[in-house]
Amino acid sequence: MALTLAWRLFRRELQQGQLLLIILAITLAVLSVSGLARVSERLQVAITGQASQFIAADRIIDSPVKMDTAILAKAEALGLKHVTNLQFNSMVYSGDKFQLVTVRAVEAGYPLKGAIELRSGTTKALPQADEIWFESRLAGLLGHPQTIELGNSEFSLTHEIRRLPDAGFNPFASSPVVLMRMEDVAKTGIIQPGSRVTYLYQFAGDDAALKAFEQSVKPQLTQSQRWVDVQAGDSPIASAVKRAERFLLLASLMGIALACAAIGIAAQRYCQRHYDVVAMLKTFGASAKQIRLLFGTHLLLVTLLGIGLGLIGGALLDLGISGLLPPEIAAYSPPLTRPLLLGIGTGLLSSFMFSAYPLLRLLAIPPLRVLQRQLEGLQLGAWLHLLLCLSAMALMGYLYSQSWVLTLTVVAAVLLLGVLLTVLGFAMIRLGHSVGMKTTHPMQLALAGLRRRARQNALQLVGFSAALVLLLTILALRQDLLNEWQKQLPDNAPNYFLVNIAPEDTEPLQAFMQAQGIIATDIYPVIRGRLTHINDELLISNEEAQTGGQGRVGISRELNLTWRHQLPSNNELLEGQFNQAADEVSVESGVAERLGITIGDTLTYMIDNQALNVKVTSIRRVHWETLQPNFFMIFTQEALAPFAYTSMASFYLQDSAAQELANQGESVASNAVILALIQQFPTVSIIDVGAMVEQLRQIIEQVSLSLTLVLVLVLLASALVLIAQTEAGMATRQRELAVLRTFGASGGLLRTATGLEFALLGAIAGVLAVIVAEFALYLLKTQVFELNVYMHWPWWGIAPMSGALIVALLGYWRCRQLLNQSCADLLKLTV
């Protein structure tokens, strides 16, 4: 019987539109979460997939020895493609000339991702037997031979390599790279027992298989073996991908917060509208069980309907957005399971958790409300409502992002907003008390309305402020990330590196570049040395530590050291003062953290079998993504003066375009400039990173597009929340307008007062939003994105004005029908 009544009431209220707000809220919740999740995951998969071309695979195992065949069998069982590459150093000969090279021997199938860029174009093919593909500088160093000798065999030089997809970025690796087939290595006789070689096992496949492979294999790797992916820091895109994924996760968390706000608003409004219904049912003898079943059934049916509509809307949203994406991004299709489960779980969890307290208040309405309408039953337990809401939001946020930092940041922002609403918002609304009884002026009437609806207005401020907070936060982060990437990769980012510059070539090289109109970075001296002691404590390698060696674990290789009199432009001073005296050194922050180095420590280096003691006086953060010369340790020139050095520099040269000669006004192609440089400075090694810079810039453009799309989605979701919030107070406002019209208030007075009231609410929401957004941005920039923190002073004027304008327009638009009706029509509607 109760179920039949529940169904009849549900159908009637559905037809009358009384359930529209809560259905819209749940639909918005599910649509935002499932739609944003689907779009965000598509963008994440696409960005990661595009970025994986930097390592020519999805995952790599770097090993000094051959791996167990069982590991490769495991990869095959999971359906992963894999190839084995070999890398080693050797000398090549042509006549009486010789050169140290880095040999890359590859199997058929290489590269798994991306393509080899030759001077003649891109290709997926490999060298034929007895062929070697080579970097252009090798030919110049050997006098442009047709063949070279490598070990016991002779090979033809057939194609010039512009870039290998997994070449990485290491300007200190000055040996030219040559590419050959794996089958030809045995002919050379170079690889013998004990030879120093590196095996690169590359894998590619779907995400689920890669995760299963990682979980199975990674624990089996030794200390000398490395697991590498695009986010491991080995590619210049790593930082950009990590930040983009964090942004997409944050945007989806913001969508969840918006959804939760909409659910809470809708549930509160729904229950308030049924206070009289519950009082009447209790008066007519309905039991508490029957009433719980009645409204519980309503909530379940509304939730299921909202989830269904939300999932359909999310799918349509993903379909529409995919049509706007570039083909290379739209081609990626992540699994549907997670967005669907997330949408369903969000709909169920948020609707019940955010409806629990309003529903408890509804069920506790006393029968006496039939005579005394001010009675509302349960007045205590608001803390329970807050606890349930925050718990639901935190749980959904963590299940989605798997990041407590992001989740707790959103929760902390919500808590701060609640505190500000309790203290500042309610206090500002109460300012209308002294003039609230005077209603002859629109502003006085607006302030009176704020005071009369203080509790309802505080609830509306939650929705208005939350939407503005999310917009400000996402907008600021997007702009900061784009600015950061633009600074790292400007249009004239260096695309050539010069290494092995002899001291006597420094001034002639500078004169050459000046004559060619080439703008280069500073020339950095480079000296190799090993850090051996920290505060007289011996540093040992990982292998020595594992075998029982005593000492602090250090860096088991030589470092590239330099000197500078001033802090490099792409470095940020975190602590101390930069190199004031001869015996001082500045240390990069990551190395300092890893080795436990602090200001005042004494470091001992071994350079050319000589010990050098220096004092740490500053810690720097280095922006490694800038493709500029960067160093872990920077000394003073006096400290490194006794040691021999070479130098390096980088410069930008427009590829395949005319370059103006500064002194002669002639035009030459960039390759002619490079050829002239090689001929004049044959001992200087030239590294072309132009292809890498262009590929990196394409990835950044795709990331930028993803940030813009997510911003648009959050903007649309925020607008829906604002509309839902203005809907929440329409019934009360309708009764008040009827009373004011009855007592003679003119239509113009009411329209102006209503617009001013909503504008005041929007302005207050704008002020609160700025405070909370600055707090959230501080946490996000310092704990998640590693960006510079600064105040957004223009917001303090723009946000309140924008909030006032947007909320006033929305409120007036929603109230326009009521404001245009006559007194008699308003009285009929309130009956």
mmCIF file of N, CA and C in Angstrom, residues 159-231:
data_model
loop_
_atom_site.group_PDB
_atom_site.id
_atom_site.type_symbol
_atom_site.label_atom_id
_atom_site.label_comp_id
_atom_site.label_asym_id
_atom_site.label_seq_id
_atom_site.Cartn_x
_atom_site.Cartn_y
_atom_site.Cartn_z
ATOM 1 N N HIS A 159 72.343 6.601 -44.553
ATOM 2 C CA HIS A 159 71.338 7.632 -44.274
ATOM 3 C C HIS A 159 71.771 8.480 -43.084
ATOM 4 N N GLU A 160 71.470 9.758 -43.178
ATOM 5 C CA GLU A 160 71.824 10.700 -42.112
ATOM 6 C C GLU A 160 70.645 10.835 -41.143
ATOM 7 N N ILE A 161 70.919 10.595 -39.873
ATOM 8 C CA ILE A 161 69.878 10.661 -38.844
ATOM 9 C C ILE A 161 69.724 12.097 -38.363
ATOM 10 N N ARG A 162 68.484 12.548 -38.361
ATOM 11 C CA ARG A 162 68.221 13.841 -37.729
ATOM 12 C C ARG A 162 67.908 13.637 -36.245
ATOM 13 N N ARG A 163 67.106 12.616 -35.951
ATOM 14 C CA ARG A 163 66.797 12.338 -34.546
ATOM 15 C C ARG A 163 66.166 10.962 -34.411
ATOM 16 N N LEU A 164 66.595 10.231 -33.371
ATOM 17 C CA LEU A 164 65.923 9.000 -32.975
ATOM 18 C C LEU A 164 64.830 9.363 -31.976
ATOM 19 N N PRO A 165 63.683 8.659 -32.004
ATOM 20 C CA PRO A 165 62.586 9.043 -31.107
ATOM 21 C C PRO A 165 62.943 8.955 -29.629
ATOM 22 N N ASP A 166 63.842 8.047 -29.271
ATOM 23 C CA ASP A 166 64.228 7.888 -27.858
ATOM 24 C C ASP A 166 65.645 8.394 -27.622
ATOM 25 N N ALA A 167 66.043 9.414 -28.391
ATOM 26 C CA ALA A 167 67.402 9.925 -28.240
ATOM 27 C C ALA A 167 67.606 10.602 -26.896
ATOM 28 N N GLY A 168 66.480 11.066 -26.265
ATOM 29 C CA GLY A 168 66.625 11.757 -24.997
ATOM 30 C C GLY A 168 67.249 13.122 -25.199
ATOM 31 N N PHE A 169 67.573 13.749 -24.074
ATOM 32 C CA PHE A 169 68.179 15.084 -24.161
ATOM 33 C C PHE A 169 69.345 15.130 -23.193
ATOM 34 N N ASN A 170 70.564 14.967 -23.734
ATOM 35 C CA ASN A 170 71.764 15.025 -22.901
ATOM 36 C C ASN A 170 72.884 15.675 -23.708
ATOM 37 N N PRO A 171 72.984 17.004 -23.650
ATOM 38 C CA PRO A 171 74.015 17.678 -24.443
ATOM 39 C C PRO A 171 75.423 17.331 -24.016
ATOM 40 N N PHE A 172 75.580 16.723 -22.820
ATOM 41 C CA PHE A 172 76.914 16.346 -22.368
ATOM 42 C C PHE A 172 77.383 15.047 -23.026
ATOM 43 N N ALA A 173 76.430 14.293 -23.604
ATOM 44 C CA ALA A 173 76.809 13.069 -24.299
ATOM 45 C C ALA A 173 77.251 13.456 -25.707
ATOM 46 N N SER A 174 78.520 13.770 -25.841
ATOM 47 C CA SER A 174 79.001 14.382 -27.079
ATOM 48 C C SER A 174 79.319 13.378 -28.174
ATOM 49 N N SER A 175 79.286 12.086 -27.895
ATOM 50 C CA SER A 175 79.613 11.098 -28.924
ATOM 51 C C SER A 175 78.487 11.016 -29.940
ATOM 52 N N PRO A 176 78.774 11.083 -31.229
ATOM 53 C CA PRO A 176 77.731 10.908 -32.242
ATOM 54 C C PRO A 176 77.107 9.515 -32.142
ATOM 55 N N VAL A 177 75.847 9.432 -32.529
ATOM 56 C CA VAL A 177 75.117 8.171 -32.469
ATOM 57 C C VAL A 177 75.081 7.545 -33.856
ATOM 58 N N VAL A 178 75.296 6.224 -33.913
ATOM 59 C CA VAL A 178 75.102 5.470 -35.151
ATOM 60 C C VAL A 178 74.094 4.361 -34.879
ATOM 61 N N LEU A 179 73.327 4.016 -35.903
ATOM 62 C CA LEU A 179 72.265 3.017 -35.775
ATOM 63 C C LEU A 179 72.576 1.843 -36.683
ATOM 64 N N MET A 180 72.467 0.632 -36.135
ATOM 65 C CA MET A 180 72.733 -0.572 -36.917
ATOM 66 C C MET A 180 71.764 -1.667 -36.487
ATOM 67 N N ARG A 181 71.732 -2.746 -37.266
ATOM 68 C CA ARG A 181 70.870 -3.872 -36.939
ATOM 69 C C ARG A 181 71.516 -4.720 -35.838
ATOM 70 N N MET A 182 70.689 -5.306 -35.019
ATOM 71 C CA MET A 182 71.180 -6.137 -33.922
ATOM 72 C C MET A 182 71.978 -7.330 -34.460
ATOM 73 N N GLU A 183 71.555 -7.869 -35.618
ATOM 74 C CA GLU A 183 72.224 -9.050 -36.152
ATOM 75 C C GLU A 183 73.673 -8.770 -36.574
ATOM 76 N N ASP A 184 73.985 -7.489 -36.818
ATOM 77 C CA ASP A 184 75.331 -7.147 -37.284
ATOM 78 C C ASP A 184 76.333 -6.969 -36.151
ATOM 79 N N VAL A 185 75.846 -6.959 -34.896
ATOM 80 C CA VAL A 185 76.760 -6.728 -33.770
ATOM 81 C C VAL A 185 77.789 -7.847 -33.666
ATOM 82 N N ALA A 186 77.343 -9.088 -33.877
ATOM 83 C CA ALA A 186 78.266 -10.225 -33.743
ATOM 84 C C ALA A 186 79.422 -10.126 -34.730
ATOM 85 N N LYS A 187 79.162 -9.554 -35.922
ATOM 86 C CA LYS A 187 80.225 -9.444 -36.927
ATOM 87 C C LYS A 187 81.372 -8.553 -36.457
ATOM 88 N N THR A 188 81.046 -7.575 -35.631
ATOM 89 C CA THR A 188 82.073 -6.617 -35.222
ATOM 90 C C THR A 188 83.063 -7.224 -34.236
ATOM 91 N N GLY A 189 82.617 -8.222 -33.460
ATOM 92 C CA GLY A 189 83.486 -8.828 -32.449
ATOM 93 C C GLY A 189 83.766 -7.902 -31.273
ATOM 94 N N ILE A 190 83.018 -6.817 -31.139
ATOM 95 C CA ILE A 190 83.277 -5.836 -30.074
ATOM 96 C C ILE A 190 82.781 -6.344 -28.722
ATOM 97 N N ILE A 191 81.592 -6.944 -28.720
ATOM 98 C CA ILE A 191 80.983 -7.352 -27.449
ATOM 99 C C ILE A 191 81.633 -8.646 -26.982
ATOM 100 N N GLN A 192 82.357 -8.557 -25.885
ATOM 101 C CA GLN A 192 83.037 -9.692 -25.278
ATOM 102 C C GLN A 192 82.583 -9.809 -23.817
ATOM 103 N N PRO A 193 82.832 -10.959 -23.172
ATOM 104 C CA PRO A 193 82.500 -11.066 -21.743
ATOM 105 C C PRO A 193 83.149 -9.926 -20.956
ATOM 106 N N GLY A 194 82.354 -9.237 -20.155
ATOM 107 C CA GLY A 194 82.867 -8.119 -19.364
ATOM 108 C C GLY A 194 82.733 -6.772 -20.049
ATOM 109 N N SER A 195 82.281 -6.739 -21.307
ATOM 110 C CA SER A 195 82.117 -5.471 -22.003
ATOM 111 C C SER A 195 81.011 -4.650 -21.332
ATOM 112 N N ARG A 196 81.198 -3.325 -21.326
ATOM 113 C CA ARG A 196 80.206 -2.430 -20.739
ATOM 114 C C ARG A 196 79.167 -2.088 -21.804
ATOM 115 N N VAL A 197 77.987 -2.652 -21.653
ATOM 116 C CA VAL A 197 76.895 -2.423 -22.596
ATOM 117 C C VAL A 197 75.617 -2.126 -21.804
ATOM 118 N N THR A 198 74.647 -1.582 -22.505
ATOM 119 C CA THR A 198 73.333 -1.325 -21.903
ATOM 120 C C THR A 198 72.268 -1.973 -22.778
ATOM 121 N N TYR A 199 71.452 -2.825 -22.155
ATOM 122 C CA TYR A 199 70.326 -3.443 -22.848
ATOM 123 C C TYR A 199 69.080 -2.594 -22.567
ATOM 124 N N LEU A 200 68.380 -2.225 -23.630
ATOM 125 C CA LEU A 200 67.144 -1.460 -23.513
ATOM 126 C C LEU A 200 65.996 -2.338 -23.996
ATOM 127 N N TYR A 201 65.181 -2.795 -23.050
ATOM 128 C CA TYR A 201 64.030 -3.635 -23.378
ATOM 129 C C TYR A 201 62.796 -2.729 -23.423
ATOM 130 N N GLN A 202 62.241 -2.552 -24.615
ATOM 131 C CA GLN A 202 61.128 -1.620 -24.804
ATOM 132 C C GLN A 202 59.826 -2.393 -24.976
ATOM 133 N N PHE A 203 58.747 -1.860 -24.347
ATOM 134 C CA PHE A 203 57.446 -2.535 -24.342
ATOM 135 C C PHE A 203 56.354 -1.539 -24.708
ATOM 136 N N ALA A 204 55.320 -2.036 -25.376
ATOM 137 C CA ALA A 204 54.171 -1.200 -25.740
ATOM 138 C C ALA A 204 52.920 -2.072 -25.722
ATOM 139 N N GLY A 205 51.810 -1.471 -25.309
ATOM 140 C CA GLY A 205 50.549 -2.198 -25.258
ATOM 141 C C GLY A 205 49.491 -1.391 -24.547
ATOM 142 N N ASP A 206 48.344 -2.032 -24.253
ATOM 143 C CA ASP A 206 47.270 -1.294 -23.590
ATOM 144 C C ASP A 206 47.598 -1.077 -22.117
ATOM 145 N N ASP A 207 46.900 -0.131 -21.517
ATOM 146 C CA ASP A 207 47.228 0.332 -20.179
ATOM 147 C C ASP A 207 47.088 -0.776 -19.137
ATOM 148 N N ALA A 208 46.030 -1.574 -19.251
ATOM 149 C CA ALA A 208 45.805 -2.628 -18.253
ATOM 150 C C ALA A 208 46.937 -3.659 -18.276
ATOM 151 N N ALA A 209 47.371 -4.059 -19.480
ATOM 152 C CA ALA A 209 48.459 -5.031 -19.598
ATOM 153 C C ALA A 209 49.761 -4.445 -19.075
ATOM 154 N N LEU A 210 50.000 -3.157 -19.346
ATOM 155 C CA LEU A 210 51.227 -2.514 -18.857
ATOM 156 C C LEU A 210 51.242 -2.448 -17.338
ATOM 157 N N LYS A 211 50.105 -2.145 -16.735
ATOM 158 C CA LYS A 211 50.042 -2.090 -15.283
ATOM 159 C C LYS A 211 50.280 -3.467 -14.674
ATOM 160 N N ALA A 212 49.664 -4.484 -15.274
ATOM 161 C CA ALA A 212 49.870 -5.849 -14.776
ATOM 162 C C ALA A 212 51.328 -6.258 -14.921
ATOM 163 N N PHE A 213 51.936 -5.895 -16.044
ATOM 164 C CA PHE A 213 53.346 -6.217 -16.278
ATOM 165 C C PHE A 213 54.234 -5.494 -15.265
ATOM 166 N N GLU A 214 53.934 -4.241 -15.001
ATOM 167 C CA GLU A 214 54.734 -3.471 -14.039
ATOM 168 C C GLU A 214 54.643 -4.071 -12.646
ATOM 169 N N GLN A 215 53.425 -4.425 -12.222
ATOM 170 C CA GLN A 215 53.250 -5.003 -10.894
ATOM 171 C C GLN A 215 53.978 -6.333 -10.754
ATOM 172 N N SER A 216 54.064 -7.077 -11.862
ATOM 173 C CA SER A 216 54.705 -8.385 -11.814
ATOM 174 C C SER A 216 56.225 -8.290 -11.888
ATOM 175 N N VAL A 217 56.735 -7.387 -12.735
ATOM 176 C CA VAL A 217 58.162 -7.383 -13.059
ATOM 177 C C VAL A 217 58.968 -6.420 -12.202
ATOM 178 N N LYS A 218 58.405 -5.276 -11.907
ATOM 179 C CA LYS A 218 59.176 -4.230 -11.231
ATOM 180 C C LYS A 218 59.810 -4.701 -9.925
ATOM 181 N N PRO A 219 59.096 -5.490 -9.092
ATOM 182 C CA PRO A 219 59.739 -5.962 -7.854
ATOM 183 C C PRO A 219 60.935 -6.877 -8.102
ATOM 184 N N GLN A 220 61.027 -7.462 -9.301
ATOM 185 C CA GLN A 220 62.124 -8.391 -9.586
ATOM 186 C C GLN A 220 63.402 -7.693 -10.052
ATOM 187 N N LEU A 221 63.309 -6.396 -10.373
ATOM 188 C CA LEU A 221 64.467 -5.690 -10.904
ATOM 189 C C LEU A 221 65.518 -5.464 -9.821
ATOM 190 N N THR A 222 66.772 -5.498 -10.250
ATOM 191 C CA THR A 222 67.874 -5.253 -9.324
ATOM 192 C C THR A 222 68.164 -3.760 -9.229
ATOM 193 N N GLN A 223 69.090 -3.393 -8.352
ATOM 194 C CA GLN A 223 69.454 -1.992 -8.178
ATOM 195 C C GLN A 223 70.071 -1.400 -9.438
ATOM 196 N N SER A 224 70.685 -2.232 -10.245
ATOM 197 C CA SER A 224 71.345 -1.735 -11.455
ATOM 198 C C SER A 224 70.389 -1.640 -12.644
ATOM 199 N N GLN A 225 69.161 -2.107 -12.473
ATOM 200 C CA GLN A 225 68.176 -2.053 -13.551
ATOM 201 C C GLN A 225 67.161 -0.949 -13.260
ATOM 202 N N ARG A 226 66.712 -0.273 -14.304
ATOM 203 C CA ARG A 226 65.786 0.844 -14.136
ATOM 204 C C ARG A 226 64.504 0.610 -14.919
ATOM 205 N N TRP A 227 63.395 0.951 -14.284
ATOM 206 C CA TRP A 227 62.091 0.946 -14.945
ATOM 207 C C TRP A 227 61.825 2.375 -15.404
ATOM 208 N N VAL A 228 61.593 2.570 -16.704
ATOM 209 C CA VAL A 228 61.469 3.910 -17.267
ATOM 210 C C VAL A 228 60.118 4.038 -17.967
ATOM 211 N N ASP A 229 59.420 5.149 -17.695
ATOM 212 C CA ASP A 229 58.247 5.515 -18.486
ATOM 213 C C ASP A 229 58.333 7.002 -18.799
ATOM 214 N N VAL A 230 57.322 7.518 -19.466
ATOM 215 C CA VAL A 230 57.406 8.903 -19.924
ATOM 216 C C VAL A 230 57.385 9.889 -18.772
ATOM 217 N N GLN A 231 56.930 9.440 -17.581
ATOM 218 C CA GLN A 231 56.870 10.317 -16.429
ATOM 219 C C GLN A 231 58.022 10.081 -15.465
#
